[in-house]
Amino acid sequence: MASKVSALQAHRQAVVTPLAALILAVSVGVGLSAFGRGATPAWHAVAAASFSLLLLTTVAMIVAAVTVALSASSAPAASLVQAEEPLLLPPRLPMIRRDAPFIVVLGTAPKSGTTTLARNLAAIVATEGRSLRVPGQRPRPLCLLDWPDALGADAIGVARYLAAHPTGIPDDVVDLAVPQSNGVEVLPIADGGPNAYQLRQLLPILRRYYDLIVLDLKKDDHWLIDTAMELADAVIVTSLPAPGLQAAIAQWSTRIWALGFEGKSVLTLNRRSVRDPPTPRYRFQFGLELPDDPAIAQPDGLRAAPMGSASPAARRLRAAVHLLLPDLFPEGGR
Amino acid sequence: MALWLTLASLWLLFVLLVPKRGFGTISERLRQTGRGDRMYLFGPPPQLGSGHLAAVGGETVRLIEIGLPLYILGLRAEAQGQRQRATAVVVSEPPTPAPKAHPSRPRQYVMPPMAWRREWEAMLQREEHETSLAEVSTIPLPVGPPSTSSPLLTIRTLGTFQLLYQDEDLAPKLLTRPTLCFIWLYLLSHSALEPAAPVHRQLLAEELSPGLNGEQQRTRLRHRLYAYHRILPPAIAQRIRLEGDVVRLEPAGTSFDVASLRRTADEWASGTGLLPQDVVTEVESAIAICDGEYLPLWDELEEKLTESRGAAGDLVQSVRQLVQDIQVRLLLRLSQHHQARRELPRMVPLLEEVLRRRPDRQDVVSRLVAAYRQTGQVSRAEQLETTHRPEFTRTRGTQDT
């Protein structure tokens, strides 16, 4: 019984409003019975309309019963969506039309979902895109993940390599990237990752070998972040829609505006639910909202699980990636 | 009775037809549901249990929530969205995944098997016997510089060895003749160090055949120079100029990477202050090029040909040192540019690299310590001061006075 009541919590308006209307109707009926019996022209009009109203109600009830019965019999046994999805604004994103785009994913706070977003963005391109360089082949995206021991890759090895090549990075840095089964290659940049100067050198090299470069940046290194934003074709600032994070979003907005990067920066509100209050856009020109998706589990050792095709967040992100990178998809982002 | 029937009908019509929530968002919800962006117009039906009756109950709640007309429209949009999602998932013919990226390796020269080399030597010997020395002396060797209208010969020696002429790499052809390759690279290295100075024939003959007497050395060199112009492509062969007793590599019509680096360093490294933006790019590119070792194949070639008995190895080593010096000069110049622009974070890695290559440069230590302090890296500054304490204190004391 308790579970049924909790199931109706989300639909309380379907119960409360008719009950209120019923109370109102009974009150009106009692009032009219007590004070206005057979005296007014309105009373006669009500009596005359009762038959047609009754007929109309009967028809509506029959149609409703048939529709509900059909719908209930054709509904899937178990729905993938267990809670109501929030009504999200349509994505507003810049269009990147260049070879080997470079996308930077930043977070306003820890656990904003930057790694999940970066990985899934690259995975969508790797599994659904088309390479512009080699016809008939999928694109080859690279994820620079701020994640020690990311997916079997060796972050310490990368750090040592970069320390050994402080000013000139050779092409064989791509040998350190670890290919994943979905076609994405991962290069961990956790501790001792590239500094801003090395990032400038690294990017032209990576652009020669990859169709898309996604940088997941969590470091509190202002020089590196500013350089990454300067070099990026799109900056995705990820935040949870919590009211406590609005100050952080405002700070990022001001910083991006001061640097003049607002034309390529996207505010991404991650894990939005129905209960979340609306978040202001501040000075961001572009915005993306992703729904909260319980299918994306993030246990400690297994974070950033890939999104499934039935996931609402994955559907939303897929549409956004097609808009953002139209040249990497056969239909040109439509 | 009529009153109660009327009121009951009105109430039932209200319950069945009127939406109870989300009045302002209905059209957007219908659009998103139809596109497949949402599964349901509002939320999924409540799970009131298992079985058909529970499903009917859940759907009834949804119907009451949004009213019959919207419920029917919503069902239609949900079915449409489901079809959209189904077609989006199906991929007609998935393309092949991209293979793992691998760096494009520079082609490294591998010495041919000795059997091949002996065959070449025998062939050369036969041809030399057929041609008399008198004929050799009458061979017209080019005297003037090559025509300026001919295409450039691009010589790349740092980290690789390439001779690019009209989109063709002639280096493999030269490398198949190790002796001729040795002569060519010796003259090239000499021109890298002293562009205007020619090499005396006797010196070249000694380097080519160390251990033989002077006459044998000169004869062997003469034979090789003859073979040079006969066997090798003209684009390479015509670069060797014979002028009496001296030989030199003609720089006209060539683009030599070491010479270009030297020009860049001479032109820009001596100044101070800001650099033009295009020059910054040029200098950064030059610094990157300097990372490659000059003629990486040389040591193997020299070992096989002369067993490293001559002084040619020292010549190549001098060029390698020259390239390192150029890189350090350019790094320092670029750091001055960043300092002038108050871009200290960009200056720091340059100075660190200079210090790694030249740990004895106390002026660089002082600049780096100051840069660390100005960028808030106090602990690194103190660590560097501690490492270079005696020298640093002395330098700072000298500067203070």
XYZ file of C-alpha atoms in Angstrom:
735
model
C 0.000 0.000 0.000
C 2.791 2.361 0.949
C 4.535 1.686 -2.346
C 1.353 2.535 -4.243
C 1.026 5.802 -2.378
C 4.636 6.663 -3.103
C 4.073 5.769 -6.764
C 1.234 8.286 -6.845
C 3.371 11.019 -5.293
C 4.514 12.203 -8.692
C 0.915 12.256 -9.918
C -0.652 13.921 -6.895
C -2.330 16.556 -9.061
C -4.366 13.766 -10.666
C -5.821 13.014 -7.248
C -5.878 16.349 -5.453
C -7.472 18.445 -8.176
C -10.431 16.090 -8.848
C -11.013 15.747 -5.111
C -11.086 19.515 -4.754
C -13.476 19.751 -7.679
C -15.670 17.086 -6.110
C -15.852 18.991 -2.845
C -16.730 22.129 -4.755
C -19.463 20.332 -6.734
C -20.994 18.835 -3.573
C -20.914 22.232 -1.900
C -22.628 23.851 -4.853
C -25.196 21.060 -4.930
C -25.961 21.350 -1.224
C -26.168 25.121 -1.493
C -28.507 25.071 -4.429
C -30.657 22.390 -2.794
C -31.024 24.361 0.390
C -31.581 27.872 -0.909
C -32.600 27.966 -4.564
C -34.913 24.977 -5.136
C -37.130 25.495 -8.228
C -37.079 29.253 -7.984
C -34.684 30.618 -10.586
C -34.395 30.393 -14.374
C -30.895 28.980 -13.857
C -32.421 26.058 -12.065
C -34.567 25.301 -15.087
C -31.566 25.597 -17.412
C -29.599 23.131 -15.317
C -32.453 20.680 -15.355
C -32.755 20.979 -19.147
C -28.997 20.472 -19.726
C -28.689 17.470 -17.449
C -29.587 14.937 -20.139
C -27.146 16.232 -22.742
C -24.387 16.553 -20.158
C -25.051 13.008 -19.023
C -24.846 11.813 -22.610
C -21.598 13.673 -23.211
C -20.115 12.285 -20.012
C -21.054 8.757 -20.957
C -19.403 9.114 -24.369
C -16.254 10.579 -22.790
C -16.100 7.765 -20.264
C -16.495 5.100 -22.947
C -13.744 6.675 -25.095
C -11.495 7.023 -22.049
C -12.074 3.429 -20.981
C -11.330 2.069 -24.437
C -8.236 4.224 -24.801
C -6.906 3.278 -21.398
C -7.556 -0.404 -21.965
C -5.779 -0.335 -25.314
C -2.901 1.690 -23.945
C -2.486 -0.566 -20.923
C -2.468 -3.690 -23.060
C 0.071 -2.303 -25.521
C 2.386 -0.723 -22.929
C 5.787 -2.393 -22.449
C 6.065 -4.642 -19.428
C 8.804 -2.606 -17.749
C 9.636 0.885 -18.797
C 13.248 2.040 -18.911
C 12.246 5.408 -17.500
C 11.198 5.110 -13.863
C 10.823 8.799 -13.013
C 9.527 11.789 -14.863
C 12.063 13.399 -17.154
C 12.597 17.135 -16.700
C 11.481 19.402 -19.488
C 14.823 20.469 -20.937
C 15.526 23.450 -23.109
C 16.596 22.626 -26.663
C 20.413 22.545 -26.921
C 22.038 25.750 -28.139
C 25.522 24.914 -29.341
C 28.171 26.385 -31.610
C 28.943 24.489 -34.810
C 32.565 23.404 -35.177
C 33.552 23.020 -38.801
C 37.275 22.393 -38.887
C 39.641 19.447 -39.078
C 40.380 17.691 -35.797
C 38.379 19.863 -33.399
C 39.704 20.380 -29.886
C 37.073 20.411 -27.125
C 37.824 21.234 -23.494
C 35.504 19.943 -20.759
C 35.721 21.767 -17.423
C 33.783 21.400 -14.193
C 32.603 24.094 -11.810
C 32.998 21.694 -8.886
C 34.251 18.157 -8.253
C 31.904 15.364 -9.359
C 30.318 17.536 -12.020
C 30.583 14.692 -14.509
C 33.342 16.043 -16.750
C 35.019 12.668 -17.270
C 31.714 10.964 -18.075
C 30.828 13.719 -20.493
C 34.238 13.716 -22.198
C 34.288 9.942 -22.587
C 30.773 9.706 -23.923
C 31.246 12.608 -26.290
C 34.250 10.848 -27.804
C 32.435 7.493 -27.801
C 29.509 8.890 -29.785
C 31.884 10.259 -32.410
C 33.860 7.005 -32.515
C 30.834 4.759 -32.916
C 28.529 6.854 -35.099
C 30.782 9.238 -36.984
C 32.607 9.076 -40.287
C 36.243 9.947 -40.743
C 36.954 12.841 -43.062
C 40.500 11.655 -43.709
C 39.885 7.993 -44.507
C 36.598 7.377 -46.365
C 34.645 4.397 -45.076
C 36.338 4.498 -41.691
C 35.168 5.710 -38.321
C 36.801 8.773 -36.780
C 39.609 8.289 -34.309
C 38.956 10.473 -31.234
C 41.418 10.962 -28.400
C 40.417 11.589 -24.786
C 42.938 13.327 -22.566
C 41.487 12.259 -19.231
C 42.382 13.800 -15.881
C 42.117 10.399 -14.275
C 45.072 8.398 -12.865
C 45.312 4.926 -14.388
C 42.442 5.760 -16.690
C 41.149 2.600 -18.343
C 44.428 0.768 -18.156
C 46.530 3.666 -19.392
C 49.717 4.601 -17.550
C 49.536 8.150 -16.191
C 52.997 7.941 -14.637
C 54.466 6.880 -17.963
C 52.903 9.897 -19.638
C 54.215 12.199 -16.907
C 57.729 10.806 -17.288
C 57.548 11.159 -21.035
C 56.516 14.798 -20.780
C 59.217 15.470 -18.200
C 61.776 14.012 -20.567
C 60.586 16.263 -23.418
C 59.976 19.633 -21.768
C 60.147 21.753 -24.892
C 59.941 19.526 -27.944
C 57.400 16.702 -27.958
C 58.019 14.078 -30.645
C 55.279 12.369 -32.609
C 55.700 9.098 -30.749
C 53.686 10.545 -27.859
C 50.697 8.976 -29.617
C 52.148 5.563 -28.780
C 51.202 6.239 -25.149
C 47.492 6.464 -25.966
C 45.565 3.299 -25.105
C 42.867 2.246 -27.588
C 39.466 1.251 -26.198
C 37.067 -1.249 -27.731
C 34.754 1.508 -28.964
C 37.514 3.169 -31.018
C 38.367 5.946 -28.560
C 41.996 6.298 -27.511
C 42.746 7.449 -23.977
C 45.762 9.370 -22.727
C 45.804 10.012 -18.951
C 47.074 13.399 -17.876
C 46.510 13.216 -14.131
C 49.687 14.085 -12.188
C 52.537 15.617 -14.102
C 50.403 16.096 -17.171
C 51.223 18.662 -19.823
C 51.747 22.225 -18.755
C 50.422 25.051 -20.872
C 53.557 25.264 -22.993
C 53.514 21.527 -23.644
C 49.815 21.619 -24.473
C 50.567 24.168 -27.180
C 53.157 21.819 -28.626
C 51.085 18.697 -28.130
C 47.978 19.881 -29.910
C 49.371 20.219 -33.465
C 50.886 16.738 -33.132
C 47.638 15.196 -31.917
C 45.711 16.962 -34.667
C 47.794 15.100 -37.228
C 46.690 11.713 -35.902
C 43.192 12.186 -34.477
C 39.864 13.401 -35.788
C 38.750 14.794 -32.433
C 40.611 15.696 -29.257
C 38.659 15.986 -26.002
C 40.450 17.323 -22.944
C 38.980 16.601 -19.507
C 40.527 19.227 -17.257
C 40.146 19.213 -13.490
C 43.425 20.802 -12.446
C 43.391 24.097 -10.634
C 46.081 25.433 -12.944
C 44.945 28.805 -14.250
C 47.650 29.076 -16.876
C 46.849 25.640 -18.267
C 43.101 26.266 -18.211
C 43.427 29.656 -19.911
C 45.698 28.200 -22.571
C 43.379 25.244 -23.126
C 40.426 27.594 -23.505
C 42.380 29.758 -25.924
C 43.286 26.772 -28.086
C 39.889 25.073 -27.879
C 37.223 25.154 -30.545
C 34.579 24.678 -27.842
C 34.714 24.956 -24.056
C 32.123 22.916 -22.192
C 31.671 24.154 -18.631
C 29.864 21.414 -16.737
C 27.905 22.000 -13.554
C 25.288 20.317 -11.479
C 22.056 22.347 -11.265
C 22.338 22.756 -7.495
C 21.552 26.259 -6.195
C 24.791 26.188 -4.185
C 26.818 26.052 -7.398
C 25.309 29.135 -8.999
C 28.057 31.319 -7.584
C 30.667 29.054 -9.195
C 28.830 29.206 -12.527
C 28.737 32.988 -12.263
C 32.493 33.087 -11.606
C 33.208 30.907 -14.622
C 30.914 33.032 -16.724
C 32.742 36.199 -15.740
C 36.145 34.637 -16.299
C 35.209 33.357 -19.746
C 33.657 36.673 -20.673
C 36.761 38.553 -19.507
C 38.950 36.333 -21.691
C 36.624 36.828 -24.657
C 35.768 33.132 -25.081
C 32.014 33.435 -24.585
C 31.453 32.772 -28.296
C 32.657 29.190 -27.936
C 31.702 28.347 -24.349
C 28.783 26.098 -23.481
C 27.208 25.897 -20.030
C 26.186 22.279 -19.514
C 23.800 21.579 -16.658
C 24.326 17.948 -15.869
C 21.964 15.554 -14.063
C 18.910 17.834 -14.155
C 15.791 16.470 -12.498
C 12.174 17.681 -12.349
C 12.640 19.159 -8.894
C 15.626 21.375 -9.795
C 14.916 25.098 -9.933
C 15.837 26.903 -13.159
C 19.483 27.991 -13.354
C 20.362 31.381 -14.833
C 22.555 31.399 -17.925
C 24.679 34.376 -16.846
C 26.867 35.404 -19.811
C 26.954 32.046 -21.562
C 25.704 32.256 -25.116
C 25.300 28.503 -25.468
C 23.663 25.984 -23.183
C 23.000 22.282 -22.893
C 20.931 20.422 -20.322
C 21.363 16.726 -19.631
C 18.786 14.830 -17.546
C 19.623 12.871 -14.451
C 19.994 9.286 -15.517
C 20.138 6.535 -12.894
C 21.454 4.173 -15.557
C 24.790 5.979 -15.416
C 26.190 4.502 -12.245
C 29.323 6.014 -10.814
C 30.668 3.680 -8.158
C 34.182 4.499 -7.022
C 36.160 2.071 -9.094
C 33.910 2.167 -12.104
C 33.100 5.783 -12.689
C 32.185 7.256 -16.013
C 30.368 4.198 -17.254
C 29.418 4.489 -20.910
C 25.868 5.512 -21.540
C 23.553 2.965 -23.078
C 21.573 3.701 -26.213
C 18.281 3.730 -24.258
C 19.532 6.264 -21.748
C 17.748 9.644 -21.903
C 21.027 11.402 -21.166
C 22.734 9.537 -24.003
C 19.973 10.494 -26.432
C 20.288 14.100 -25.409
C 24.062 14.087 -25.641
C 23.966 12.364 -29.008
C 21.742 15.085 -30.416
C 24.057 17.724 -28.962
C 27.206 16.114 -30.403
C 25.604 15.927 -33.840
C 24.884 19.654 -33.598
C 28.331 20.495 -32.276
C 30.371 18.458 -34.773
C 28.287 18.238 -37.944
C 31.197 17.392 -40.231
C 32.021 14.214 -38.335
C 28.634 12.651 -39.038
C 27.353 11.421 -42.381
C 24.125 13.409 -42.230
C 26.023 16.619 -41.512
C 24.536 17.075 -38.041
C 20.912 17.192 -39.175
C -32.027 14.571 -8.844
C -31.399 16.529 -12.074
C -29.161 18.905 -10.147
C -26.978 16.134 -8.753
C -26.793 14.401 -12.131
C -25.725 17.658 -13.759
C -23.114 18.381 -11.142
C -21.803 14.808 -11.333
C -21.571 15.086 -15.129
C -19.749 18.397 -14.892
C -17.329 16.974 -12.363
C -16.695 13.880 -14.468
C -16.168 15.995 -17.581
C -13.685 18.152 -15.637
C -11.852 15.073 -14.406
C -11.753 13.417 -17.819
C -11.100 16.323 -20.164
C -9.204 19.124 -18.410
C -5.407 18.883 -17.977
C -4.424 19.346 -14.351
C -0.777 20.481 -14.788
C 1.815 21.907 -17.156
C -0.502 24.210 -19.118
C 2.279 26.375 -20.539
C 4.557 23.519 -21.558
C 2.176 21.205 -23.397
C 3.236 22.117 -26.944
C 6.969 21.826 -26.154
C 6.390 18.488 -24.437
C 4.430 17.164 -27.409
C 7.206 18.290 -29.766
C 9.982 16.699 -27.727
C 8.024 13.481 -27.241
C 7.288 13.243 -30.953
C 10.977 13.741 -31.765
C 11.922 10.959 -29.393
C 13.732 13.233 -26.953
C 11.311 12.235 -24.172
C 9.727 8.866 -23.505
C 6.484 10.264 -22.021
C 4.575 13.510 -22.243
C 4.974 13.975 -18.489
C 6.110 10.990 -16.482
C 5.729 7.223 -16.797
C 2.498 5.683 -15.478
C 2.671 4.925 -11.753
C 3.458 1.331 -10.903
C 0.424 0.306 -8.865
C 1.274 -3.344 -8.919
C 1.609 -6.126 -11.425
C -0.976 -7.358 -13.878
C -3.339 -5.830 -16.359
C -5.542 -4.137 -13.778
C -2.607 -2.322 -12.256
C -1.549 -1.192 -15.730
C -5.071 0.087 -16.373
C -4.980 1.918 -13.049
C -1.659 3.532 -13.878
C -2.840 4.641 -17.279
C -6.063 5.996 -15.727
C -4.034 8.185 -13.418
C -2.127 9.527 -16.428
C -5.391 10.168 -18.255
C -6.849 12.080 -15.321
C -3.629 14.036 -14.967
C -3.560 15.412 -18.495
C -7.137 14.962 -19.724
C -8.487 12.749 -22.480
C -7.631 14.894 -25.554
C -4.036 15.436 -24.466
C -3.773 11.824 -23.392
C -4.675 10.676 -26.897
C -2.293 13.200 -28.455
C 0.393 12.129 -26.005
C -0.021 8.449 -26.877
C 0.352 9.311 -30.541
C 3.470 11.389 -29.873
C 4.960 8.662 -27.670
C 4.465 6.052 -30.394
C 6.012 8.424 -32.935
C 8.983 9.065 -30.640
C 9.484 5.367 -30.094
C 9.711 4.851 -33.845
C 12.202 7.740 -34.077
C 14.420 6.187 -31.433
C 14.219 2.785 -33.064
C 15.342 4.153 -36.423
C 18.091 6.208 -34.801
C 19.616 3.138 -33.142
C 19.722 1.082 -36.343
C 22.923 1.747 -38.256
C 22.700 0.540 -41.825
C 26.297 -0.502 -42.359
C 28.715 0.334 -39.575
C 32.031 1.507 -40.992
C 35.231 -0.108 -39.903
C 36.718 1.290 -36.689
C 39.840 3.372 -36.936
C 43.093 1.563 -36.138
C 45.379 2.716 -33.337
C 47.338 5.827 -34.197
C 51.040 5.329 -34.759
C 53.641 8.031 -35.318
C 55.096 8.362 -38.767
C 58.658 7.216 -38.251
C 61.481 8.930 -40.130
C 63.078 6.547 -42.577
C 66.290 5.389 -41.042
C 69.107 4.417 -43.318
C 70.270 0.861 -42.859
C 73.612 -0.071 -44.269
C 73.280 -2.620 -47.072
C 74.721 -6.094 -46.561
C 78.427 -6.326 -47.088
C 77.912 -8.669 -50.045
C 76.152 -5.899 -51.895
C 78.862 -3.470 -51.012
C 81.543 -5.788 -52.360
C 79.589 -6.109 -55.594
C 79.470 -2.348 -55.959
C 83.118 -1.995 -55.231
C 83.930 -4.664 -57.830
C 81.703 -2.969 -60.380
C 83.326 0.366 -59.715
C 86.776 -1.171 -60.013
C 85.902 -2.689 -63.407
C 84.574 0.586 -64.704
C 87.580 2.455 -63.422
C 89.972 0.076 -65.199
C 88.137 0.599 -68.466
C 88.635 4.321 -68.247
C 92.155 5.630 -68.383
C 93.414 8.250 -66.015
C 94.054 10.513 -68.987
C 90.401 10.382 -69.826
C 89.598 11.155 -66.248
C 91.607 14.327 -66.362
C 89.705 15.502 -69.444
C 86.287 14.940 -67.891
C 84.667 18.364 -67.945
C 83.643 19.092 -64.413
C 81.238 21.949 -63.861
C 83.005 25.113 -62.845
C 80.301 27.733 -62.438
C 77.478 27.614 -59.947
C 74.359 25.675 -60.922
C 71.650 27.561 -62.726
C 69.602 29.652 -60.343
C 66.441 28.788 -62.245
C 66.729 25.095 -61.302
C 64.546 23.864 -58.403
C 65.856 23.959 -54.833
C 67.556 20.959 -53.308
C 66.202 20.743 -49.746
C 68.706 19.216 -47.341
C 67.278 17.966 -44.044
C 69.839 16.668 -41.604
C 68.372 17.143 -38.126
C 66.897 13.920 -36.805
C 66.809 12.531 -40.318
C 68.619 12.693 -43.645
C 66.678 13.737 -46.696
C 67.627 15.322 -49.996
C 64.370 16.515 -51.489
C 64.454 17.546 -55.110
C 61.270 18.019 -57.110
C 59.216 15.972 -54.606
C 61.714 13.109 -54.749
C 63.993 12.070 -51.916
C 67.432 11.502 -53.434
C 69.037 10.458 -50.133
C 68.465 6.719 -50.703
C 70.360 6.963 -54.023
C 73.268 8.659 -52.316
C 73.214 6.233 -49.403
C 73.650 3.254 -51.695
C 77.196 4.593 -52.405
C 78.742 4.815 -48.941
C 82.037 6.273 -50.128
C 80.401 8.978 -52.168
C 77.951 9.563 -49.336
C 80.877 10.052 -46.971
C 82.465 12.673 -49.248
C 79.190 14.511 -49.717
C 78.339 14.587 -46.026
C 81.872 15.614 -45.080
C 81.671 18.601 -47.416
C 78.168 19.372 -46.168
C 79.323 19.364 -42.535
C 82.258 21.559 -43.424
C 79.968 24.042 -45.128
C 77.694 24.019 -42.052
C 80.589 25.130 -39.886
C 82.343 27.416 -42.373
C 80.050 28.178 -45.260
C 82.556 30.109 -47.361
C 85.683 28.016 -46.784
C 86.561 25.214 -49.252
C 88.327 21.965 -48.302
C 91.754 21.080 -49.627
C 91.797 17.920 -51.716
C 94.570 16.392 -49.661
C 92.569 16.822 -46.453
C 89.554 15.185 -48.013
C 91.714 12.383 -49.423
C 93.171 11.704 -45.961
C 89.743 11.584 -44.370
C 88.491 9.227 -47.051
C 91.433 6.805 -46.924
C 93.210 7.113 -43.597
C 96.326 4.978 -43.387
C 97.239 4.999 -47.112
C 100.140 7.013 -48.497
C 99.468 10.381 -50.050
C 99.565 9.253 -53.680
C 97.134 6.374 -53.067
C 94.848 8.699 -51.186
C 94.758 11.221 -54.035
C 94.205 8.510 -56.667
C 91.358 6.986 -54.705
C 89.749 10.387 -54.244
C 90.112 11.169 -57.948
C 88.413 7.895 -58.867
C 85.613 8.554 -56.447
C 85.065 12.082 -57.715
C 84.908 10.761 -61.245
C 82.381 8.140 -60.226
C 80.488 10.837 -58.436
C 79.529 12.743 -61.516
C 78.816 9.620 -63.505
C 76.678 7.625 -61.102
C 74.778 10.050 -58.923
C 71.815 12.188 -60.001
C 72.944 15.611 -61.279
C 70.971 17.390 -58.540
C 73.398 15.928 -55.987
C 76.543 15.588 -58.084
C 76.573 19.164 -59.359
C 76.744 20.529 -55.828
C 80.392 19.422 -55.551
C 82.672 22.082 -57.003
C 86.296 21.350 -57.921
C 88.416 24.466 -58.069
C 92.058 23.590 -58.489
C 93.259 21.928 -55.308
C 90.166 22.691 -53.314
C 86.731 21.160 -53.184
C 83.595 22.660 -51.761
C 79.853 22.160 -51.603
C 78.007 24.766 -53.616
C 75.370 26.369 -51.347
C 73.491 28.110 -54.184
C 70.246 26.404 -55.060
C 70.027 24.518 -51.774
C 67.928 24.896 -48.663
C 69.999 23.505 -45.812
C 68.270 23.261 -42.399
C 71.413 23.948 -40.337
C 72.229 27.012 -42.453
C 68.638 28.248 -42.046
C 68.848 27.814 -38.285
C 72.102 29.685 -38.217
C 70.609 32.546 -40.218
C 67.613 32.692 -37.866
C 69.860 32.752 -34.812
C 72.204 35.381 -36.289
C 69.288 37.565 -37.290
C 67.196 37.426 -34.124
C 69.084 35.913 -31.180
C 71.389 38.859 -30.674
C 68.648 41.420 -29.944
C 66.554 42.023 -26.852
C 62.949 42.925 -26.140
C 59.887 42.015 -28.131
C 59.895 39.952 -31.294
C 57.335 40.281 -34.088
C 54.640 37.601 -33.859
C 55.659 35.847 -37.076
C 59.241 35.729 -35.854
C 58.088 34.147 -32.584
C 56.530 31.358 -34.607
C 59.697 31.025 -36.664
C 61.873 30.882 -33.551
C 59.614 28.311 -31.867
C 59.741 26.208 -34.986
C 63.536 26.501 -35.105
C 63.781 25.416 -31.454
C 61.684 22.374 -32.209
C 63.790 21.488 -35.252
C 66.977 21.685 -33.168
C 65.808 18.741 -31.085
C 66.789 16.352 -33.864
C 70.383 15.080 -33.882
C 72.507 16.210 -36.785
C 73.096 13.321 -39.229
C 72.060 10.418 -36.966
C 73.377 7.966 -39.563
C 76.881 9.414 -39.577
C 78.444 7.338 -36.799
C 77.454 4.074 -38.440
C 78.620 5.248 -41.850
C 81.990 6.419 -40.542
C 82.559 3.243 -38.556
C 81.916 1.055 -41.574
C 83.951 3.128 -43.994
C 86.987 4.316 -42.072
C 86.500 2.591 -38.715
C 86.383 6.111 -37.242
C 90.133 6.558 -37.727
C 89.944 10.023 -39.280
C 88.897 13.395 -37.889
C 85.634 13.522 -39.831
C 83.717 12.435 -36.721
C 84.992 15.493 -34.857
C 83.716 17.676 -37.679
C 80.216 16.226 -37.410
C 80.389 16.482 -33.625
C 81.207 20.183 -33.996
C 78.111 20.685 -36.119
C 76.000 18.901 -33.485
C 77.444 21.222 -30.848
C 76.705 24.195 -33.104
C 73.057 23.142 -33.382
C 72.785 22.848 -29.593
C 74.305 26.301 -29.168
C 71.824 27.732 -31.643
C 68.962 26.128 -29.729
C 70.133 27.595 -26.437
C 70.507 31.053 -28.024
C 67.019 30.860 -29.455
C 65.529 29.621 -26.172
C 67.106 32.554 -24.349
C 65.919 35.000 -26.974
C 62.377 33.675 -26.803
C 62.444 33.861 -23.009
C 63.443 37.543 -23.276
C 60.493 38.108 -25.575
C 58.097 36.547 -23.060
C 59.700 38.527 -20.250
C 59.151 41.730 -22.188
C 55.501 40.773 -22.604
C 55.257 39.996 -18.880
C 54.379 36.410 -19.752
C 56.469 34.893 -17.018
C 54.713 31.498 -16.966
C 55.712 31.047 -20.599
C 59.255 32.153 -19.878
C 59.850 29.648 -17.053
C 59.871 26.404 -19.096
C 62.266 27.971 -21.603
C 64.751 28.916 -18.903
C 64.372 25.506 -17.290
C 65.266 23.909 -20.582
C 68.321 26.151 -21.001
C 69.444 25.281 -17.481
C 68.991 21.592 -18.182
C 71.301 21.895 -21.174
C 73.724 24.393 -19.638
C 73.731 23.849 -15.846
C 76.681 26.233 -15.507
C 74.765 29.301 -16.738
C 74.476 31.321 -13.532
C 72.760 34.203 -15.300
C 69.977 31.803 -16.255
C 69.750 30.583 -12.648
C 69.258 34.176 -11.466
C 66.582 34.860 -14.046
C 64.804 31.614 -13.293
C 64.803 32.235 -9.533
C 63.347 35.702 -10.111
C 60.707 34.266 -12.450
C 59.777 31.577 -9.932
C 59.338 34.210 -7.217
C 57.269 36.474 -9.440
C 54.966 33.611 -10.397
C 54.498 32.573 -6.769
C 56.626 29.418 -6.933
C 58.641 30.300 -3.862
C 59.540 26.737 -2.903
C 60.948 26.015 -6.351
C 62.918 29.248 -6.227
C 64.398 28.301 -2.861
C 65.159 24.802 -4.101
C 66.989 26.190 -7.113
C 68.875 28.665 -4.933
C 69.932 25.830 -2.643
C 71.114 23.731 -5.550
C 73.177 26.560 -7.011
C 73.893 28.305 -3.708
C 77.614 29.184 -3.942
C 77.468 30.259 -7.527
C 74.133 31.994 -7.114
C 75.223 33.991 -4.080
C 78.384 35.043 -5.856
C 76.476 36.109 -8.951
C 73.891 38.002 -6.951
C 76.628 39.674 -4.962
C 78.322 40.726 -8.145
C 75.064 42.067 -9.517
C 74.342 43.971 -6.304
C 77.686 45.675 -6.416
